[in-house]
Coordinates of C-alpha atoms in Angstrom, one line a residue:
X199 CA 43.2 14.0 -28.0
X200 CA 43.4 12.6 -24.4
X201 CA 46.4 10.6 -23.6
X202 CA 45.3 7.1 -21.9
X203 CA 47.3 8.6 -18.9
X204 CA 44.4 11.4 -18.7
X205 CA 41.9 9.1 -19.3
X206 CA 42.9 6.7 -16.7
X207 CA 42.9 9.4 -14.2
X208 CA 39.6 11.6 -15.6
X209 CA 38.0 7.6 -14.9
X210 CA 39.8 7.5 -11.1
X211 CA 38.7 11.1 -10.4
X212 CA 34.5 10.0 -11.1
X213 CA 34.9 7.3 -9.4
X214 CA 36.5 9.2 -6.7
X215 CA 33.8 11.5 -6.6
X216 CA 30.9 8.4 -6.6
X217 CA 33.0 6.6 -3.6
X218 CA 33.0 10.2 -1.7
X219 CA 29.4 11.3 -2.2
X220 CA 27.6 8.3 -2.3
X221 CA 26.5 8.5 -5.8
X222 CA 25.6 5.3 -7.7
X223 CA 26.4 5.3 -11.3
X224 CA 23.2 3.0 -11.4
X225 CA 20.3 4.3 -12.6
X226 CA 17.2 4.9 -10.5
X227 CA 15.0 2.6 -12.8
X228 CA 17.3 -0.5 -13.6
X229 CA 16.4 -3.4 -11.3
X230 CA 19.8 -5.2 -12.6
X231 CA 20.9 -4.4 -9.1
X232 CA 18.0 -5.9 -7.0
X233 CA 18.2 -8.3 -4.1
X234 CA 14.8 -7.9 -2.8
X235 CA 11.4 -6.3 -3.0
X236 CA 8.6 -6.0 -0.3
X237 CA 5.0 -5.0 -2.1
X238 CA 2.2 -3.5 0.3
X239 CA -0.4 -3.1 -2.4
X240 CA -4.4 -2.6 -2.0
X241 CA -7.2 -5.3 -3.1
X242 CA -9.3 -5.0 -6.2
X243 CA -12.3 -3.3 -7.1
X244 CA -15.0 -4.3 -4.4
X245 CA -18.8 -3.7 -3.4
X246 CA -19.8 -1.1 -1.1
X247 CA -18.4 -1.6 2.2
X248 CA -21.8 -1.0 4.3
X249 CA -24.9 0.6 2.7
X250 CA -27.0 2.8 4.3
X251 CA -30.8 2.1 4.3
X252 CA -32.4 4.3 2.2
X253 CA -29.6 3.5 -0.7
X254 CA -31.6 2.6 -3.8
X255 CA -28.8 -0.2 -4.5
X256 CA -29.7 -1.5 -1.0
X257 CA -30.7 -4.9 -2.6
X258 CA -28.4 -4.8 -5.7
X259 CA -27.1 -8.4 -6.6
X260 CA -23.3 -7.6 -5.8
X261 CA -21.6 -10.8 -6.2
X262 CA -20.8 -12.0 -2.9
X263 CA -22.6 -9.0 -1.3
X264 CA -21.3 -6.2 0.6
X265 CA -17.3 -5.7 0.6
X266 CA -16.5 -8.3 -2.0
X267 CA -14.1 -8.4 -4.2
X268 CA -16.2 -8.4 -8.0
X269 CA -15.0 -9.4 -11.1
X270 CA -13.4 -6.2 -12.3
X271 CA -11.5 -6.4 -8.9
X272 CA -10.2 -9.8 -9.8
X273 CA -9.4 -8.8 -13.5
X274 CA -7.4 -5.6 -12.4
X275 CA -5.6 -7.6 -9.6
X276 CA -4.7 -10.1 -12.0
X277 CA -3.3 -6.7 -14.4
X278 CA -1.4 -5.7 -11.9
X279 CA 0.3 -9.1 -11.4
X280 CA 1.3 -9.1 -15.0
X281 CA 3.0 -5.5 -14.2
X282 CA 4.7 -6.6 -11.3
X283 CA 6.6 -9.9 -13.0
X284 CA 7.3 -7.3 -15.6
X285 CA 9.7 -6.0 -12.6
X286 CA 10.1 -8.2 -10.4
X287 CA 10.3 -11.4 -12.0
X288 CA 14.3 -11.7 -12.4
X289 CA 14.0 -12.2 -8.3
X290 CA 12.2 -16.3 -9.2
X291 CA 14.2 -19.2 -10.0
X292 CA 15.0 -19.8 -13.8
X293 CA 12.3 -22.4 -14.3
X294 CA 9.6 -18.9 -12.8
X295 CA 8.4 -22.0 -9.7
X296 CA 7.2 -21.0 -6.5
X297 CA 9.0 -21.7 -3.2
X298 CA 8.8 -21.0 -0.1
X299 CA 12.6 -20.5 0.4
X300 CA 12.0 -17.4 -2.4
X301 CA 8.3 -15.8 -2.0
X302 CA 6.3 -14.9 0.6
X303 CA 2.5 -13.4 0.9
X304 CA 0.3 -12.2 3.6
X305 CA -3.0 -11.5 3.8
X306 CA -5.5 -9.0 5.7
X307 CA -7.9 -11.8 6.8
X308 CA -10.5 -9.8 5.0
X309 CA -11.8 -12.0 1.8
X310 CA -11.2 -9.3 -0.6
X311 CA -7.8 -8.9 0.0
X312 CA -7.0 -12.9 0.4
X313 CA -9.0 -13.0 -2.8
X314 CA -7.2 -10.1 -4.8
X315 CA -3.2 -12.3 -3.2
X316 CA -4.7 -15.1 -4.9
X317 CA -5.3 -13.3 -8.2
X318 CA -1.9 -11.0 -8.3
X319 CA 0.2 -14.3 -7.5
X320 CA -1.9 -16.4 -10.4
X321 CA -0.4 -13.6 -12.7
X322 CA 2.9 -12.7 -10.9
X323 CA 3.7 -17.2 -10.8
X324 CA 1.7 -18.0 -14.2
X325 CA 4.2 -20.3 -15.7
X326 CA 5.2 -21.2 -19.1
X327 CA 2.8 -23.4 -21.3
X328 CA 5.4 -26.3 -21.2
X329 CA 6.9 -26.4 -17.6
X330 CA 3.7 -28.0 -15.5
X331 CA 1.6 -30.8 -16.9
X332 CA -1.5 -29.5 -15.2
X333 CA -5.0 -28.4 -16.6
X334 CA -4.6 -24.8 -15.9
X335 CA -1.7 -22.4 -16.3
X336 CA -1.6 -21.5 -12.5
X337 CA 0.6 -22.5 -9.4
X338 CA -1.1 -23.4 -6.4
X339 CA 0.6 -20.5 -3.9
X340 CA 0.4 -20.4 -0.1
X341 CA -1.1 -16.9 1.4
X342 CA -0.7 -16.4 5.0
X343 CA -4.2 -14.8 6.6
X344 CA -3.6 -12.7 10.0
X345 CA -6.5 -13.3 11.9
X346 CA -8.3 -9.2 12.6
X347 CA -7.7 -9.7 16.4
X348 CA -4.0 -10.1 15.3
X349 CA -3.2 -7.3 12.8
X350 CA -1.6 -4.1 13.1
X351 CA -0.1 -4.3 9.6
X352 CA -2.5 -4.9 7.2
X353 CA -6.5 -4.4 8.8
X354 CA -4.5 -2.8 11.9
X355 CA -7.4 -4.3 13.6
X356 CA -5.5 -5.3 16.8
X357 CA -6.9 -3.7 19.5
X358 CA -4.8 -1.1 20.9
X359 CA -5.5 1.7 24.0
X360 CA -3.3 4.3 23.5
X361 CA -4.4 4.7 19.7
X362 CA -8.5 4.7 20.9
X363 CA -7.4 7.2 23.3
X364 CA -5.5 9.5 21.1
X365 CA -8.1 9.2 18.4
X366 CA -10.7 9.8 20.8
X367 CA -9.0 12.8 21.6
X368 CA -8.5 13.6 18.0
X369 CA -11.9 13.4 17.3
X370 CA -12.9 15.6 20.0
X371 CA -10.6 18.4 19.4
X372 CA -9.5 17.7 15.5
X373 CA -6.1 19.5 14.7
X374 CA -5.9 22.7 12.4
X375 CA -4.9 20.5 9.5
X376 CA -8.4 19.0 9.9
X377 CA -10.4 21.5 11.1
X378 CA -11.9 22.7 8.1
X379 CA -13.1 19.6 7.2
X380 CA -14.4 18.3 10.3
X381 CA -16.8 21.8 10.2
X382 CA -17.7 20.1 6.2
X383 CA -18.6 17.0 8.0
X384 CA -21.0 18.3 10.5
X385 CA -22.6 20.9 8.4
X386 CA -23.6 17.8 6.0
X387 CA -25.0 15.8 9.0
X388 CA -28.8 17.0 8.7
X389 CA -28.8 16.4 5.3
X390 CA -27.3 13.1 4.9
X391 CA -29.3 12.4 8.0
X392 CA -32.5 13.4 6.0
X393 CA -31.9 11.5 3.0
X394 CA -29.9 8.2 4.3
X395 CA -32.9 6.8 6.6
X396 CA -30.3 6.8 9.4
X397 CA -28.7 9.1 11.9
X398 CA -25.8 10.4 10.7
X399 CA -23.5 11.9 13.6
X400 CA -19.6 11.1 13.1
X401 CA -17.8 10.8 10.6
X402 CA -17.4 6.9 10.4
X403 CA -21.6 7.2 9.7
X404 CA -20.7 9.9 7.1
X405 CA -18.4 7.6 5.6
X406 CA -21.3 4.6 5.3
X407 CA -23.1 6.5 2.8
X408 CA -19.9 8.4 1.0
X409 CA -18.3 5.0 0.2
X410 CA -21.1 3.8 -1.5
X411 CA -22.1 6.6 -3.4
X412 CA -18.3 6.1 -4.6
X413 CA -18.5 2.8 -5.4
X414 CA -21.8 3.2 -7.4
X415 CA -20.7 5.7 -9.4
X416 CA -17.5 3.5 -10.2
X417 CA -19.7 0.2 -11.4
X418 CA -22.1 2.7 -13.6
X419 CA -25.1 2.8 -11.5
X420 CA -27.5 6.3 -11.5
X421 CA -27.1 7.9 -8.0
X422 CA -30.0 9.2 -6.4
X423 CA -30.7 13.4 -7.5
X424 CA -30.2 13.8 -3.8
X425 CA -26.5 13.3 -3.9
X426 CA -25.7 16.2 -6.3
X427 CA -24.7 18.4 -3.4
X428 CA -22.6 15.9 -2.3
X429 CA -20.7 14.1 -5.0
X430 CA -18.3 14.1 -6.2
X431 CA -16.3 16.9 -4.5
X432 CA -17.5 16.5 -0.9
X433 CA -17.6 12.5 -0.8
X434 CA -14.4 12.5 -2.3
X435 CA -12.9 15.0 -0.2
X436 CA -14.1 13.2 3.1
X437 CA -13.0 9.6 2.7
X438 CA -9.4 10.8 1.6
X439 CA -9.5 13.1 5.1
X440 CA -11.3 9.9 7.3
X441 CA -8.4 7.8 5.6
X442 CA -5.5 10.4 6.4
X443 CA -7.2 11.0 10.0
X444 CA -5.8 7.9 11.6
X445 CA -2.5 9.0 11.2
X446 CA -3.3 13.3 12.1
X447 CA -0.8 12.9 14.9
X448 CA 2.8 11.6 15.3
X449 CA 1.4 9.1 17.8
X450 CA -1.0 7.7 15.5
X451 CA 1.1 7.7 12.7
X452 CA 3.6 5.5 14.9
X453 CA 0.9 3.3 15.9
X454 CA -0.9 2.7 12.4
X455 CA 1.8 3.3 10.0
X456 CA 4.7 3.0 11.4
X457 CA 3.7 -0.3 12.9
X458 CA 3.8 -1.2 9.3
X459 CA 6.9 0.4 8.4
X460 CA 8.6 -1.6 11.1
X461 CA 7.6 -4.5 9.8
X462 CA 9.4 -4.0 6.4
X463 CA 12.7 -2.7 7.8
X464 CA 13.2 -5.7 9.8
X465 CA 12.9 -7.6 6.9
X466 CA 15.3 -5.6 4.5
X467 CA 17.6 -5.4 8.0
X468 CA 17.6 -9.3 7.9
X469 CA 18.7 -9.3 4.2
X470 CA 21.6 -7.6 4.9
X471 CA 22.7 -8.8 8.1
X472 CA 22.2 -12.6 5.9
X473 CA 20.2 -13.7 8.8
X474 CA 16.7 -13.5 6.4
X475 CA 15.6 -17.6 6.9
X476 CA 14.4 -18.6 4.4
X477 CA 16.7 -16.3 2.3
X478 CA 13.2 -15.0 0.9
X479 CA 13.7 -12.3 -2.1
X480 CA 9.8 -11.6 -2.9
X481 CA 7.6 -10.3 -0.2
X482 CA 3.6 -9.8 -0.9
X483 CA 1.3 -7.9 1.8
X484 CA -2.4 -7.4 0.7
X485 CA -4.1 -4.5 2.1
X486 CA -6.6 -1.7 2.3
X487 CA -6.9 1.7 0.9
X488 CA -6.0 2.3 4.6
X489 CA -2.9 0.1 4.9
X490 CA -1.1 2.5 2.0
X491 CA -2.1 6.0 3.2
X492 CA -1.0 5.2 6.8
X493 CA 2.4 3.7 5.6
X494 CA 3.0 7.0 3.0
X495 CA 1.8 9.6 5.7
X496 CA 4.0 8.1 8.2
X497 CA 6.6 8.2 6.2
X498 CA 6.1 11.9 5.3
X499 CA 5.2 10.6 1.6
X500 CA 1.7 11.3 1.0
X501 CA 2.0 14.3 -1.0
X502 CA 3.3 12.4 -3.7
X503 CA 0.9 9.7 -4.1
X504 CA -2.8 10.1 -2.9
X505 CA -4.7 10.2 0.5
X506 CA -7.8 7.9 -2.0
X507 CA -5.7 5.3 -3.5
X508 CA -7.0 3.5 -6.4
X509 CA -7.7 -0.3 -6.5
X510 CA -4.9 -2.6 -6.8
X511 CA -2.3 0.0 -6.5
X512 CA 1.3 -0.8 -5.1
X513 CA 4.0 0.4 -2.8
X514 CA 7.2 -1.1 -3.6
X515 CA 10.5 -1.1 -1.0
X516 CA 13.2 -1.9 -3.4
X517 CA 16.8 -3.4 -1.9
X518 CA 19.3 -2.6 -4.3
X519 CA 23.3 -3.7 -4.0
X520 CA 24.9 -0.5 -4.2
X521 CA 28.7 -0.5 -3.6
X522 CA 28.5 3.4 -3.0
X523 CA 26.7 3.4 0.1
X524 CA 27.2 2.6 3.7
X525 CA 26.5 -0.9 4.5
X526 CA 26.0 -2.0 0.4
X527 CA 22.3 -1.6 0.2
X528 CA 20.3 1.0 -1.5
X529 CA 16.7 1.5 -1.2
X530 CA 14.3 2.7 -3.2
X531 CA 10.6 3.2 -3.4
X532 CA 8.0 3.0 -6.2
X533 CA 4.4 3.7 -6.7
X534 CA 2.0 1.8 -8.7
X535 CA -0.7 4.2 -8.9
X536 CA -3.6 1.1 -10.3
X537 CA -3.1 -2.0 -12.4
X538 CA -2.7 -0.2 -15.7
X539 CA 0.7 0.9 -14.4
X540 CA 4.1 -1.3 -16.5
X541 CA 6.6 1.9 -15.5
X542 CA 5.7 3.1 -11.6
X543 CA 6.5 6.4 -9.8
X544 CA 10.4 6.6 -8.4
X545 CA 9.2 8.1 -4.9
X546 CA 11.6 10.5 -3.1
X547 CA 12.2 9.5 1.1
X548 CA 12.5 12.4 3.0
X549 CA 15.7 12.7 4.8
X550 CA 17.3 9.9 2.9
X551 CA 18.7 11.2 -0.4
X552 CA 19.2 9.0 -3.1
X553 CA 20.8 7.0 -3.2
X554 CA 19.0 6.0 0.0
X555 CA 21.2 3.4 2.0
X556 CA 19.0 1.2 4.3
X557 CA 20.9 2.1 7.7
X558 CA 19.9 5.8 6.8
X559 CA 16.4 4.9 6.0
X560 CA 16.6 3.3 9.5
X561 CA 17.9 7.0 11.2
X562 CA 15.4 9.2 9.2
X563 CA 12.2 7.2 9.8
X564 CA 13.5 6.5 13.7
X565 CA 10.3 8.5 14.6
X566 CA 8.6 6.3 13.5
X567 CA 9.9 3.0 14.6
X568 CA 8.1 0.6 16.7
X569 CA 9.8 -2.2 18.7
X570 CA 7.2 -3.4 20.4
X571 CA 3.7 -3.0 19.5
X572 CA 2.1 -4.3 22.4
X573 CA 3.9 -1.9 24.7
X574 CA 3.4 1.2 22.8
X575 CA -0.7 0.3 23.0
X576 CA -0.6 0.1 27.0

């Protein structure tokens, strides 16, 4: 039988050990410890983006056309709302009200993603039957729109120089990572150039007809016995590779990405230097398929998600108190692979073991990094 002396010094020696090596006796999946979260997740399920004209489903009665969020969109938004106050919804006030001094949410200016911020908060805020004598069971919540001429976080629309340039050059000269699939591109050009009623000569012409053949497929509708040569494997293939081609260098991936990146960092910075005003725990951002695969590859994370994420998935920056680490705050990431998911991925940051403290995060993304967006694009 231990003596309490032994005891008392078996307890000093773990902690000891914690204090030395930076390992938190919390574990990776309780948010007890949570001060913040930042959520970059992608809209609902949509029509196809552009068409092609010989698409049988060229006059189909999508609600709200081309590119619009549809009702299954809303309904899975809405799902993954639920999931996230699952999580997250310690972070609100007692009474579950929305403030402006606790949450914040941004939108692409694009409709479906405004539209999918309005759905996610309606579940995310929904509050209880006896705390708002209103109609409905829904809070009226604010969404800031950047306007596309504007955005290099969420569309990453904003026109830039130095990334048409370096893509121009990528496209030209693709990289050996690519390669194989740029010579799968062209070899499908007569074909889709045969059957589509259009010329199809780059990739972003490829892509017209691939996403809808996608999106078909997804809402139930026969394709065309043309497309059997093409889908699923080689449409699939080639909007994952289009997606994961704006960030094929490490200048791109500063520009799209990283631009992003930087954008959450200075707000987790903020929260721990205590100059965040408001004092804001809850962060929305409301993207594209896009948005998430340029953030992960920049990062060096893609591998463990997907370069084709599915709708209303999530990336989630955690900021965790962590008395263990340099500076006090841990983070952590999580992946919610679509709207079905209540317990996400833990994700692993390269070069940032966990327990990940922010001002390392900071060092091992420094690549990464940019100050000033404007500049890097001249």
């Amino acid at each position: 039988m231990c003596s309490k002396l032994t005891i008392a010094f078996l307890a000093f020696a773990v902690l000891a050990v914690e204090v030395h090596t930076g390992i938190s006796p919390v574990k990776r999946d309780s948010t007890d410890s949570l001060q913040l979260v930042i959520l970059l997740f992608r809209h609902g399920g949509r029509s196809p983006a552009i068409g092609y004209p010989a698409d049988p489903y060229a006059n189909y009665p999508w609600i709200g056309g081309l590119g619009a969020l549809q009702p299954k969109g809303t309904e899975q938004t809405y799902q993954l709302g639920q999931n996230l106050r699952k999580r997250y919804g310690s972070l609100l006030p007692s009474n579950g009200f929305y403030s402006t001094q606790n949450v914040y949410a941004t939108s692409s200016s694009v409709e479906r993603c405004i539209m999918s911020a309005q759905s996610i908060l309606a579940a995310f805020l929904r509050p209880e039957s006896d705390t708002l004598d209103i109609p409905i069971r829904w809070q009226p919540t604010p969404i800031v729109t950047i306007p596309a001429k504007d955005d290099y976080i969420l569309q990453q629309s904003r026109p830039c120089n130095k990334f048409n340039q370096e893509y121009g050059r990528f496209m030209m000269s693709p990289t050996a990572e690519f390669q194989p699939l740029n010579n799968e591109f062209i070899s499908q050009y007569d074909y889709l150039s045969k059957h589509a009623g259009f010329t199809v000569n780059s990739w972003m012409t490829a892509f017209a007809i691939y996403d809808a053949l996608i999106v078909e497929n997804q809402n139930g509708l026969a394709l065309p016995g043309w497309s059997n040569s093409v889908f699923p494997d080689i449409a699939v293939r080639a909007y994952g590779g289009l997606l994961r081609s704006f960030t094929s260098t490490p200048a791109l991936k500063q520009l799209k990405g990283g631009a992003t990146f930087t954008e959450f960092l200075k707000i987790m910075k903020s929260k721990q230097a205590k100059t965040l005003s408001p004092d804001r725990s809850i962060f929305f951002y409301s993207g594209h398929d896009l948005t998430q695969v340029s953030l992960l590859d920049a990062m060096g994370m893609l591998d463990q998600t997907t370069d084709l994420p599915e709708y209303a998935s999530a990336v989630a920056f955690e900021l965790h108190q962590n008395p263990y680490v340099a500076g006090g705050l841990e983070v952590r990431m999580v992946y919610y692979k679509n709207w079905t998911v209540e317990n996400p991925q833990q994700l692993s940051i390269p070069g940032c073991a966990a327990p990940c403290a922010l001002n390392q995060l900071e060092a091992s993304m420094q690549a990464i990094i940019l100050d000033n967006y404007d500049a890097a694009c001249a």
